[in-house]
Coordinates of C-alpha atoms and ligand atoms in Angstrom, one line a residue:
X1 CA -45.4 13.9 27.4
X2 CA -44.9 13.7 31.4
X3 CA -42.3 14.7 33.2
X4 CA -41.0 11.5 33.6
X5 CA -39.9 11.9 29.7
X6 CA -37.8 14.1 28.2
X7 CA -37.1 15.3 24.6
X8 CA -34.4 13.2 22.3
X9 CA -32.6 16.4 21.7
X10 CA -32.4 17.5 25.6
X11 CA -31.4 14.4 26.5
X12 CA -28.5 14.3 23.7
X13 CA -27.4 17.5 25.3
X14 CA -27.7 16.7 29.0
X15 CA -26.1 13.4 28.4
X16 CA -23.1 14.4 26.3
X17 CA -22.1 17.8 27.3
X18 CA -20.3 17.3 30.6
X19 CA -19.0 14.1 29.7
X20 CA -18.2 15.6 26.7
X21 CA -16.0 18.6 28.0
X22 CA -14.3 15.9 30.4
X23 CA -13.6 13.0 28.2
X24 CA -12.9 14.6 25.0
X25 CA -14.9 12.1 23.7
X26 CA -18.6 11.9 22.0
X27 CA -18.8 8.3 23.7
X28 CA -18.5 7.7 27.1
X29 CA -17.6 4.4 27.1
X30 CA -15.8 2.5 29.7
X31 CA -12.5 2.9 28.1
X32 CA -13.0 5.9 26.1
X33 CA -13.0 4.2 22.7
X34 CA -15.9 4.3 20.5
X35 CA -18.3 2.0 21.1
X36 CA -18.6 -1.5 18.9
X37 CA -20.6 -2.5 16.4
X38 CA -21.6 -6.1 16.7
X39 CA -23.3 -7.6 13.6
X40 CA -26.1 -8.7 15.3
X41 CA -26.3 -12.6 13.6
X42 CA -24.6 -11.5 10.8
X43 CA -26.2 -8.8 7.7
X44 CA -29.9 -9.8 9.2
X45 CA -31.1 -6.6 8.0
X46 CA -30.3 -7.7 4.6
X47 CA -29.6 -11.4 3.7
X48 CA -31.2 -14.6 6.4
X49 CA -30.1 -14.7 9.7
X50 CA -26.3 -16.9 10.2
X51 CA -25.2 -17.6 6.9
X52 CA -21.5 -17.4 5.9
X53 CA -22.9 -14.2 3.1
X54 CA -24.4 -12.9 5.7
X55 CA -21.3 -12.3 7.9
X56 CA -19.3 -11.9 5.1
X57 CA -21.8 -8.8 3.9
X58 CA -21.7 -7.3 7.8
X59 CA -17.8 -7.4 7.6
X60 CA -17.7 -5.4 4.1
X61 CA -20.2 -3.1 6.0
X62 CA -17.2 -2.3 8.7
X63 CA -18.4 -4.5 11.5
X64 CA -16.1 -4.6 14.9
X65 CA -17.8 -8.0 15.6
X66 CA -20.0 -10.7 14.1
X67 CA -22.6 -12.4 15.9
X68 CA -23.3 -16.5 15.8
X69 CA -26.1 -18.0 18.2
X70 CA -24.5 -21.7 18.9
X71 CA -26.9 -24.8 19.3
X72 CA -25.9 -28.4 18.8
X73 CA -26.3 -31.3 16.2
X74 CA -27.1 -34.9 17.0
X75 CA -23.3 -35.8 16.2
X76 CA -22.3 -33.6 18.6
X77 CA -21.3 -30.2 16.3
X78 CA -22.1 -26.5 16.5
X79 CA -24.2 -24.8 14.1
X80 CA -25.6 -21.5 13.9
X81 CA -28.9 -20.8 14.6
X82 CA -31.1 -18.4 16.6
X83 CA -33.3 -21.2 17.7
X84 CA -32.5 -25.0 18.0
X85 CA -35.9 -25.3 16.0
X86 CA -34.6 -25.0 12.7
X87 CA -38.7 -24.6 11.2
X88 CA -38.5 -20.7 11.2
X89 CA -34.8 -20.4 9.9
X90 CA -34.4 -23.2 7.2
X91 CA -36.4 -24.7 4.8
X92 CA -36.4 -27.9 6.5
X93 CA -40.2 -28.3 6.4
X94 CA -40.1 -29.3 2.6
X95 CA -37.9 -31.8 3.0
X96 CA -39.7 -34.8 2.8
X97 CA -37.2 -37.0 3.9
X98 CA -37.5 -35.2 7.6
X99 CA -41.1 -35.0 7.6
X100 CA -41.0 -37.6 10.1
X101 CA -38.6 -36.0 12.1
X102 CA -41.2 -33.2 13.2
X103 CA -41.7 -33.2 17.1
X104 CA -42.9 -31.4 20.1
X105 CA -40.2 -30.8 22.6
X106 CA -40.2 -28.7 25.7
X107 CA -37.3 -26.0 25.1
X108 CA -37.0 -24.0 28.4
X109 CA -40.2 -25.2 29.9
X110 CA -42.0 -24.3 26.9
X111 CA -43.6 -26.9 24.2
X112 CA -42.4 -26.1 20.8
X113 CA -43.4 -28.0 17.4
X114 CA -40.9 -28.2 14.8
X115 CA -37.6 -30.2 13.7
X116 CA -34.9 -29.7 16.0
X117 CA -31.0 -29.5 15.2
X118 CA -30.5 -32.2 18.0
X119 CA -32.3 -35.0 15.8
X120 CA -30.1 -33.8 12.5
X121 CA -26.4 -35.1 12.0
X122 CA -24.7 -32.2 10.6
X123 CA -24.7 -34.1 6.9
X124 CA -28.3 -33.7 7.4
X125 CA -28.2 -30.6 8.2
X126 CA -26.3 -29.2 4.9
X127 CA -29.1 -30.5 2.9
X128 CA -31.2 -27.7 4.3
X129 CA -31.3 -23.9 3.2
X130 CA -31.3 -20.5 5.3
X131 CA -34.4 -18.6 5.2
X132 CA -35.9 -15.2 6.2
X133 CA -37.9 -15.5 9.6
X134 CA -39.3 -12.2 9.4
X135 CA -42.2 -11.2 7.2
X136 CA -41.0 -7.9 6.9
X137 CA -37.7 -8.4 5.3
X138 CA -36.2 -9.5 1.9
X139 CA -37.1 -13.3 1.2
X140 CA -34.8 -13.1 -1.9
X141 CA -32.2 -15.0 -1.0
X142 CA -34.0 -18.0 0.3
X143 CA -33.0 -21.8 0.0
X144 CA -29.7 -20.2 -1.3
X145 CA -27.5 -20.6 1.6
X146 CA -26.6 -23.3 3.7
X147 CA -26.1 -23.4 7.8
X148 CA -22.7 -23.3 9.0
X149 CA -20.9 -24.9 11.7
X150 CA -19.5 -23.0 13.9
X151 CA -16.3 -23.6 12.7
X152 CA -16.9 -22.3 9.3
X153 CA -18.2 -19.1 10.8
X154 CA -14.0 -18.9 12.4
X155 CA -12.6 -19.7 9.2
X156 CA -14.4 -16.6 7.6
X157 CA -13.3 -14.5 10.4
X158 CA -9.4 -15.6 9.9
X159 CA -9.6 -14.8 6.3
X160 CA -11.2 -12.1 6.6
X161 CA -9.3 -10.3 9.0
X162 CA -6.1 -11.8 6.8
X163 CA -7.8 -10.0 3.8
X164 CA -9.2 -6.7 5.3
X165 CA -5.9 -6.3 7.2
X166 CA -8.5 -5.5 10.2
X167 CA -8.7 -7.9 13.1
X168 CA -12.4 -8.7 13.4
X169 CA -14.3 -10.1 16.5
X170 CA -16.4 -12.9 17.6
X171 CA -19.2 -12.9 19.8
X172 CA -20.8 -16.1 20.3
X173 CA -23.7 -17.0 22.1
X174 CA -24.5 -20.1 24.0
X175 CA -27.9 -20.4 23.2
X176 CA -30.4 -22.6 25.9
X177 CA -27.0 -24.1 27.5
X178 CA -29.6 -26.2 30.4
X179 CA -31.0 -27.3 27.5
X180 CA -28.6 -28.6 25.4
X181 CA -26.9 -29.4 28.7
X182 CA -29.7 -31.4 29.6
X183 CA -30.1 -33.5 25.9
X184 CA -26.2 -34.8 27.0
X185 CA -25.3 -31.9 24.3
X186 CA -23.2 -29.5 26.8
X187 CA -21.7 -26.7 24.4
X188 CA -19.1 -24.9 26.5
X189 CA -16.5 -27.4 26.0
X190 CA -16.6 -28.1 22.1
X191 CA -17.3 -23.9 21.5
X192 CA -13.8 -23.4 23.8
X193 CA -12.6 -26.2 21.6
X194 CA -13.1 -24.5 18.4
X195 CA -11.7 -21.0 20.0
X196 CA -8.5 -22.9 20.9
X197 CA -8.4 -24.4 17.2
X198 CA -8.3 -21.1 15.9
X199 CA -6.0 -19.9 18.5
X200 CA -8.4 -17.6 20.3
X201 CA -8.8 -18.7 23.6
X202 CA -6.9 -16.0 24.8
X203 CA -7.6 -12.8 26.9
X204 CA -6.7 -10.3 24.2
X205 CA -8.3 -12.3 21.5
X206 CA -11.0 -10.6 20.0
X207 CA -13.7 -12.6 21.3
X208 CA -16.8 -12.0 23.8
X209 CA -18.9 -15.1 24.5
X210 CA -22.2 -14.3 25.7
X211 CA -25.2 -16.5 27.5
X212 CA -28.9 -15.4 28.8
X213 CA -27.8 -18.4 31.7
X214 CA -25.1 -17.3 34.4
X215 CA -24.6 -21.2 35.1
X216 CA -23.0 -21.2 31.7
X217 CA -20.8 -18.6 31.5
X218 CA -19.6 -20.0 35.4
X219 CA -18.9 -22.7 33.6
X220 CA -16.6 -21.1 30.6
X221 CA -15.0 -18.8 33.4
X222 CA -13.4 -22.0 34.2
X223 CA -12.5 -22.9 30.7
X224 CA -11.0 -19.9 29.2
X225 CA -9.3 -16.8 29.9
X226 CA -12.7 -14.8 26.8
X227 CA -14.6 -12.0 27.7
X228 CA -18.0 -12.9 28.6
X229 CA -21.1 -11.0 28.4
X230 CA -24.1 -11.9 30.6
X231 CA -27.4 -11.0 28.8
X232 CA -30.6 -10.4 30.2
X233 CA -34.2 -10.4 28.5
X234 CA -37.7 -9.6 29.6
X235 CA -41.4 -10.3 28.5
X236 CA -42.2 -6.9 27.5
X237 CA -42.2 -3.6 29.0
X238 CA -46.1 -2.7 30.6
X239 CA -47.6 0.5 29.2
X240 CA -46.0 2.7 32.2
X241 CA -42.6 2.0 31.3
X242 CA -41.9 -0.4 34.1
X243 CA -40.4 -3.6 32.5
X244 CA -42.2 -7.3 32.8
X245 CA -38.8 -9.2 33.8
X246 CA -38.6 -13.1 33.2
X247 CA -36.1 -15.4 35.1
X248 CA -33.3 -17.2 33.6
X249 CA -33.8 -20.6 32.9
X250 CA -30.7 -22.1 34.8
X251 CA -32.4 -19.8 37.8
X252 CA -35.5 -21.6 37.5
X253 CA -34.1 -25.1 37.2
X254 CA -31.8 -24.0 40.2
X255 CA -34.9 -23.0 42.3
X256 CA -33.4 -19.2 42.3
X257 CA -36.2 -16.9 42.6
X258 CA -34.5 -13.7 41.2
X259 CA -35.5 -12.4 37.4
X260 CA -33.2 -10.6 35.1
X261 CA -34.5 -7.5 36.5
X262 CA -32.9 -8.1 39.9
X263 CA -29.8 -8.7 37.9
X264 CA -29.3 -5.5 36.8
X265 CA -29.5 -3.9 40.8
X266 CA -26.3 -2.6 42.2
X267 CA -26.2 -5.5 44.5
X268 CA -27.2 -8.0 41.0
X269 CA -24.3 -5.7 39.3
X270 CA -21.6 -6.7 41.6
X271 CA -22.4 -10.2 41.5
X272 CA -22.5 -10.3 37.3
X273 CA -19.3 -9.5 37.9
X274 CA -17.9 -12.4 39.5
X275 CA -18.8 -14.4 36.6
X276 CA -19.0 -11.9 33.7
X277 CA -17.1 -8.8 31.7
X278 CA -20.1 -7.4 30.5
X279 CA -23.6 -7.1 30.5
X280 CA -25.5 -7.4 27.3
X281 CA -29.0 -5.7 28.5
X282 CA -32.4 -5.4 26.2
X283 CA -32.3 -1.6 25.1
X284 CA -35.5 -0.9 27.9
X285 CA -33.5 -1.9 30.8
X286 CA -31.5 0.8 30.2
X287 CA -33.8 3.4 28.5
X288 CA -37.7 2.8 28.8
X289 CA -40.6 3.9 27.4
X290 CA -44.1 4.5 28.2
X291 CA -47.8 4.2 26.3
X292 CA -50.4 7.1 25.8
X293 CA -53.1 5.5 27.1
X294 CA -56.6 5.9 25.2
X295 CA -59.2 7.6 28.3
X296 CA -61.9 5.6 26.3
X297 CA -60.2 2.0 26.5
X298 CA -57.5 2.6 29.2
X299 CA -55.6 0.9 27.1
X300 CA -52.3 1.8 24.9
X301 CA -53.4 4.5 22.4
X302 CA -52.4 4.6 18.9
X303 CA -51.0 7.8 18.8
X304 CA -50.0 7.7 15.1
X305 CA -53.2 6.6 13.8
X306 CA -51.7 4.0 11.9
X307 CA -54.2 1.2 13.6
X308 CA -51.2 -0.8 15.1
X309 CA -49.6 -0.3 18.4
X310 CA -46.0 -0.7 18.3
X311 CA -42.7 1.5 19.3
X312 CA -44.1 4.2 16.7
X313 CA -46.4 5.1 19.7
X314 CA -44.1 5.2 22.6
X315 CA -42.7 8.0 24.1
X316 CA -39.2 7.3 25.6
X317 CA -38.3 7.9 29.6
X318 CA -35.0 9.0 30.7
X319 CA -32.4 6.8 31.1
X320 CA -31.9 5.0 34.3
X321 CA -28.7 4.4 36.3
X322 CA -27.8 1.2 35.2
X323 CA -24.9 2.0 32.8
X324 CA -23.6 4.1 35.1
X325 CA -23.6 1.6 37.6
X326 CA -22.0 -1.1 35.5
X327 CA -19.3 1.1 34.6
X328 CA -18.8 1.9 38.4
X329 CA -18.3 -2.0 38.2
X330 CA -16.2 -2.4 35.3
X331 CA -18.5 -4.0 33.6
X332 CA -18.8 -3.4 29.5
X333 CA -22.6 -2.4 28.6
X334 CA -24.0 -3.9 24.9
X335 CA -27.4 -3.3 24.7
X336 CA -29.9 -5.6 21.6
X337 CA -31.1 -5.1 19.3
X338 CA -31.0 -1.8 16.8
X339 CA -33.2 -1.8 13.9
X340 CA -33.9 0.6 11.1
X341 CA -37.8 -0.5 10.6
X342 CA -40.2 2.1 11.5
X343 CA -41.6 -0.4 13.5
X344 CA -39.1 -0.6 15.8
X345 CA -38.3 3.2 16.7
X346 CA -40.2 5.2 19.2
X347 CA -42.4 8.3 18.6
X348 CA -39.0 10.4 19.8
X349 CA -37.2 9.2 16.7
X350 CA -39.0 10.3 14.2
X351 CA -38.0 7.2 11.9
X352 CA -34.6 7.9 11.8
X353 CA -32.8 5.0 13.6
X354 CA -29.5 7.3 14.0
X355 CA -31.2 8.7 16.6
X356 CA -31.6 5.8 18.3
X357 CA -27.9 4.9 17.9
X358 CA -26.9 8.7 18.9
X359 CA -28.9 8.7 22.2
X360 CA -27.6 5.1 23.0
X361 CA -24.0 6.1 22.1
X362 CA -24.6 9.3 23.8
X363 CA -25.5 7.9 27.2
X364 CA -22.6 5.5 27.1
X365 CA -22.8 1.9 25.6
X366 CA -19.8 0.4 25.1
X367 CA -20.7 -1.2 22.0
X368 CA -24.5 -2.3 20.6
X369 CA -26.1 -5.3 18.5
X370 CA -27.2 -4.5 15.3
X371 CA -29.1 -5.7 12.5
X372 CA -28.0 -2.9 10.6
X373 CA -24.2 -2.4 10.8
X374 CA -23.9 0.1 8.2
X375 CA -26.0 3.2 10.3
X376 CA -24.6 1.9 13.6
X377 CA -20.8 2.3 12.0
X378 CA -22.1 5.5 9.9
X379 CA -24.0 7.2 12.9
X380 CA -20.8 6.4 15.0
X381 CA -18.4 8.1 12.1
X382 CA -21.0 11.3 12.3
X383 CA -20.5 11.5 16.0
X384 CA -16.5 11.2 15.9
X385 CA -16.2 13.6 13.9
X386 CA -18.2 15.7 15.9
X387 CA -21.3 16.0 13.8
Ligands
G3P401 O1 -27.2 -11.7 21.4 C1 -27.6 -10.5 21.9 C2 -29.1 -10.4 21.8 O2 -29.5 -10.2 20.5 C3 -29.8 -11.5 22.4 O3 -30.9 -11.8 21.7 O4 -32.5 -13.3 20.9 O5 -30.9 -12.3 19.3 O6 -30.1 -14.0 20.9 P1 -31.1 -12.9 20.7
CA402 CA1 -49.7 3.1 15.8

């Protein structure tokens, strides 16, 4: 450990007791309350990514909010989907009836292979079944579910919160908006469309619409009254704990030189706010970490010994200014993503992802994306009542 890191359990302490004595409150939030859990594309720790079961398991686990990624269908309709390749998250590659439908396309600047939602009429689409993109989670429930329309992803909210008696959020996400923008497939108009339809384009609604692309959520600041929630990615994070920032794709296409990284300056702060409610960071632009690095290789060690290097081996660095900042602002912070796979959790967690949601609620998110909304909701309960 240098001195640039610090222990979980000093930092819990450092972190929460003033605020702690001053708010009254384990979570300093922006408004006090406890920060939300956002069902980060629906039960993903447990069922396929975006499937009706899906959200309707996150919202029997207690969610605040559930999560759909938007893309577009040839006809002009939104479905949910991380990716407007559909090969990783469907079973569309045995469907022989599309095999001719497989492409190359540039998505971002980037060529991708696959079968993409823009060449499927949503019919076509509801022929196809949800499946798990990640090796390391349950395949059982593949080719069981279909993909919803956006729409459909509403109605189970509605009835929902009519059934649960508890009024439960919507955070969309308008994903690749140039893109889409650019195929003639624009999707901030038809997504305010279907919040009007179920009478939620309105401030207090209990909606947040979010977008890795400012010029999009320019354009829905013209549109409707939502919250919105500018993200901001980056490659990776180098072995010193410095992160590797990328550049929005509306920024590149607009010739604007600045990355997410300069976003998230006081000076890129004051301008997210113009546009935006929020900010919706990845976790290391608000707490880093750093590699060992091997003498022999001068590369990142594998300080486990488990012969992969991954977040297991990295030792976390104290958490910069930039919630505190954005709060200075007014603006909401909701880091991505929490998950409970070893895998994912630094050395300082010891495989318990509640420590992960304690520092983050600790240090003052105003609400995080989860694949797990059952220990983000249960390590939140812990911490209210003072445990
Ligand atoms: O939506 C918040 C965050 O999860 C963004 O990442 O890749 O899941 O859309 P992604
Ligand atoms: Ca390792």
């Amino acid at each position: 450990m240098t001195t640039n890191t610090i222990s979980l359990s000093l930092l819990t302490l450092l972190l929460g007791s003033p605020l702690l004595a001053a708010a009254q409150s384990p979570f300093p939030t922006l408004d006090g309350k406890p920060p939300l859990v956002i069902a980060h594309r629906g039960a993903s720790g447990y069922m396929p990514d975006h499937t009706l079961e899906g959200y309707a398991k996150a919202i029997a686990l207690g969610a605040d909010y559930i999560e759909p990624d938007l893309v577009m269908t040839k006809d002009g309709v939104l479905i949910v989907r991380h990716e407007p390749n559909l090969k990783d998250t469907t079973d569309v590659a045995a469907h022989p009836e599309f095999a001719s439908r497989k492409r190359t396309m540039q998505v971002d600047g980037t060529s991708e292979e696959g079968w993409f939602a823009s060449d499927f009429t949503l019919t076509e689409i509801k022929t196809l079944r949800a499946i798990q993109p990640r090796a390391d989670r349950s395949a059982a429930f593949n080719g069981q579910f279909q993909i919803p329309a956006f729409e459909e992803v509403l109605a189970l909210r509605a009835q929902k919160s009519a059934e649960t008696g508890r009024e439960i959020g919507i955070y969309p996400e308008t994903k690749h908006p140039t893109y889409h923008q650019q195929l003639g497939l624009a999707l901030e108009k038809p997504l305010v469309a279907a919040l009007s339809k179920y009478h939620l384009n309105r401030r207090a609604a209990p909606v947040f619409i979010q977008s890795f692309e400012a010029a999009s959520l320019k354009a829905l600041r013209k549109m409707t009254p939502n919250k919105l929630v500018y993200l901001l990615d980056a490659k990776d994070v180098r072995p010193d704990g410095s992160i590797d920032a990328n550049q929005p794709y509306d920024f590149v296409v607009s010739g604007d030189k600045r990355s997410y990284a300069d976003m998230l300056t006081p000076a890129g702060l004051k301008e997210i706010r113009t546009f935006a409610d929020g900010i919706g960071p990845w976790k290391p632009y608000l707490i880093s970490w750093q590699a060992m690095i091997d003498p022999q290789t001068g590369k990142p060690a594998d300080v486990n010994g488990d012969k992969v290097i991954d977040q297991r081996d990295m030792t976390l660095l104290a958490p910069n200014n930039v919630i505190r900042d954005a709060h200075k602002l007014g603006l909401l912070v909701h880091p991505y993503t929490f998950r409970n796979e070893s895998k994912h959790l630094a050395a300082n967690f010891m495989d318990k992802p509640a420590e992960e949601y304690r520092l983050f609620f600790a240090a003052g998110v105003d609400g995080v994306f989860s694949d797990y909304t059952d220990t983000a909701l249960a390590t939140r309960n812990l911490m209210q009542q003072g445990q």
